[in-house]
Amino acid sequence: MSESLAILLPERTLTLAGKEVVVHEYTLAEQLKYRAPLKAISDGFKALMLNSSEAEVSLDALYDLMGQLANEVIQAVAVSCGESVEWVSALTGEDSDALLMVWWGVNAAFFTRSAVREKMIEMAKAQQARLIGQASSPVLSPTDTTTVHSPITQPDN
């Protein structure tokens, strides 16, 4: 994979249960097709970010969220690694830990963008409103300079 494509679509390869597995970031088609489980995870992650200092989420809190949304996470992981839900569910020990960590590492940016999207839109709208307010400038001169109020001097002939 070219370096520029790797930036756009990060992926990691690992061996799990004797099988080589490639974990990739969600494509647009996958984001749309699996919107419900991905949104549930994003919403949960957003809540964690809002309830923590400086939007930092501990690994323990992240695992708690994954446990609460186990079905959604297993489905999301299966999509990301191209394996069945059954295969992902059957992983144990180091393999399951490795898959979860790699999956999160590859897809964390997706979930973070989803979690902060509303706040970014709100900030952009506020900035736009400030810029619009600055664009209308006050009158530069309070003095009336129209000729209605000033006498007209006739030229000398």
Coordinates of C-alpha atoms in Angstrom, one line a residue:
M1 CA 0.0 0.0 0.0
S2 CA 1.4 3.4 -0.9
E3 CA 2.3 5.8 2.0
S4 CA -0.4 8.3 1.1
L5 CA -3.1 5.6 0.9
A6 CA -1.9 4.2 4.2
I7 CA -2.6 7.6 5.8
L8 CA -6.1 7.7 4.3
L9 CA -6.9 4.1 5.1
P10 CA -4.7 2.9 8.0
E11 CA -4.5 -0.8 8.5
R12 CA -2.6 -3.2 10.6
T13 CA -1.9 -6.9 10.1
L14 CA -1.7 -9.3 13.0
T15 CA -1.8 -13.1 13.5
L16 CA -4.8 -14.3 15.6
A17 CA -5.6 -17.9 16.3
G18 CA -3.0 -18.9 13.7
K19 CA -4.7 -16.7 11.0
E20 CA -3.3 -13.5 9.5
V21 CA -5.9 -10.8 9.9
V22 CA -5.9 -7.2 8.4
V23 CA -7.7 -4.6 10.5
H24 CA -8.7 -1.5 8.6
E25 CA -10.4 1.8 9.2
Y26 CA -14.0 1.8 8.0
T27 CA -14.7 2.7 4.4
L28 CA -17.6 5.0 3.5
A29 CA -19.7 2.0 2.5
E30 CA -19.1 0.3 5.9
Q31 CA -19.8 3.5 7.8
L32 CA -23.2 3.8 6.1
K33 CA -24.1 0.1 6.2
Y34 CA -23.1 -0.3 9.9
R35 CA -24.2 3.1 11.0
A36 CA -26.3 1.9 14.0
P37 CA -23.5 0.0 15.9
L38 CA -20.9 2.6 14.9
K39 CA -23.1 5.4 16.1
A40 CA -23.8 3.6 19.4
I41 CA -20.0 3.3 20.0
S42 CA -19.4 6.9 19.0
D43 CA -22.2 8.2 21.2
G44 CA -20.8 6.2 24.1
F45 CA -17.3 7.5 23.5
K46 CA -18.6 11.0 23.3
A47 CA -20.2 10.6 26.7
L48 CA -16.9 9.4 28.1
M49 CA -15.1 12.3 26.6
L50 CA -17.6 14.8 28.0
N51 CA -17.4 13.3 31.5
S52 CA -13.6 13.2 31.8
S53 CA -11.2 16.0 32.4
E54 CA -9.7 17.4 29.2
A55 CA -11.6 14.9 27.2
E56 CA -9.1 12.1 28.1
V57 CA -10.6 8.6 28.3
S58 CA -8.9 6.0 30.4
L59 CA -8.3 2.5 29.0
D60 CA -10.5 1.1 31.9
A61 CA -13.4 3.5 31.0
L62 CA -13.0 2.5 27.3
Y63 CA -13.1 -1.2 28.2
D64 CA -16.2 -0.6 30.3
L65 CA -17.9 1.1 27.3
M66 CA -16.9 -1.9 25.1
G67 CA -18.5 -4.2 27.7
Q68 CA -21.7 -2.2 27.8
L69 CA -21.9 -2.2 24.0
A70 CA -20.4 -5.7 23.5
N71 CA -22.7 -6.7 20.6
E72 CA -22.0 -3.5 18.7
V73 CA -18.3 -3.6 19.4
I74 CA -18.0 -7.3 18.2
Q75 CA -19.9 -6.4 15.1
A76 CA -17.7 -3.3 14.5
V77 CA -14.5 -5.3 15.0
A78 CA -15.7 -8.1 12.7
V79 CA -16.4 -5.5 10.0
S80 CA -13.0 -3.9 10.5
C81 CA -11.1 -7.2 10.3
G82 CA -13.2 -8.8 7.6
E83 CA -14.1 -11.8 9.8
S84 CA -17.4 -13.2 11.0
V85 CA -19.0 -12.1 14.3
E86 CA -18.8 -15.7 15.4
W87 CA -15.0 -15.9 14.7
V88 CA -14.3 -12.6 16.5
S89 CA -16.5 -13.7 19.5
A90 CA -14.6 -17.0 19.8
L91 CA -11.2 -15.3 20.3
T92 CA -9.7 -15.6 23.7
G93 CA -6.8 -14.4 25.8
E94 CA -4.0 -12.5 24.1
D95 CA -5.7 -12.8 20.7
S96 CA -8.9 -11.0 21.9
D97 CA -6.9 -8.4 23.7
A98 CA -4.6 -7.8 20.7
L99 CA -7.6 -7.5 18.3
L100 CA -9.4 -5.0 20.5
M101 CA -6.3 -2.9 20.9
V102 CA -5.4 -2.9 17.2
W103 CA -9.0 -2.3 16.2
W104 CA -9.2 0.7 18.5
G105 CA -5.8 2.0 17.3
V106 CA -6.9 1.8 13.7
N107 CA -10.4 3.2 14.2
A108 CA -9.9 5.6 17.2
A109 CA -9.7 8.6 14.8
F110 CA -13.0 7.7 13.2
F111 CA -14.8 7.5 16.6
T112 CA -13.1 10.6 17.9
R113 CA -14.2 12.6 14.8
S114 CA -17.7 11.3 15.2
A115 CA -17.8 12.1 18.9
V116 CA -16.6 15.7 18.4
R117 CA -18.5 16.5 15.1
E118 CA -21.4 18.3 16.8
K119 CA -19.0 20.4 18.9
M120 CA -16.9 21.3 15.9
I121 CA -20.0 22.4 13.9
E122 CA -21.2 24.5 16.9
M123 CA -17.7 26.1 17.1
A124 CA -17.7 26.8 13.4
K125 CA -21.1 28.4 13.5
A126 CA -20.1 30.6 16.5
Q127 CA -16.9 31.7 14.6
Q128 CA -19.0 32.4 11.5
A129 CA -21.4 34.6 13.5
R130 CA -18.4 36.5 15.0
L131 CA -17.0 37.1 11.6
I132 CA -20.3 38.3 10.2
G133 CA -20.6 40.7 13.2
Q134 CA -17.2 42.1 12.5
A135 CA -17.9 42.6 8.8
S136 CA -20.5 45.3 9.4
S137 CA -18.4 48.2 10.4
P138 CA -19.6 51.3 12.3
V139 CA -20.0 54.7 10.5
L140 CA -16.5 56.1 10.0
S141 CA -17.3 59.8 10.4
P142 CA -20.1 61.2 12.6
T143 CA -19.9 64.6 10.9
D144 CA -22.5 65.3 8.3
T145 CA -20.7 66.3 5.1
T146 CA -23.7 66.7 2.8
T147 CA -24.1 70.0 0.9
V148 CA -27.6 70.5 2.1
H149 CA -26.3 72.0 5.4
S150 CA -23.3 73.9 4.1
P151 CA -23.4 77.1 2.2
I152 CA -22.3 76.9 -1.4
T153 CA -19.7 79.4 -2.3
Q154 CA -20.1 80.8 -5.8
P155 CA -17.0 81.1 -7.9
D156 CA -15.8 84.7 -8.7
N157 CA -16.3 85.8 -12.3

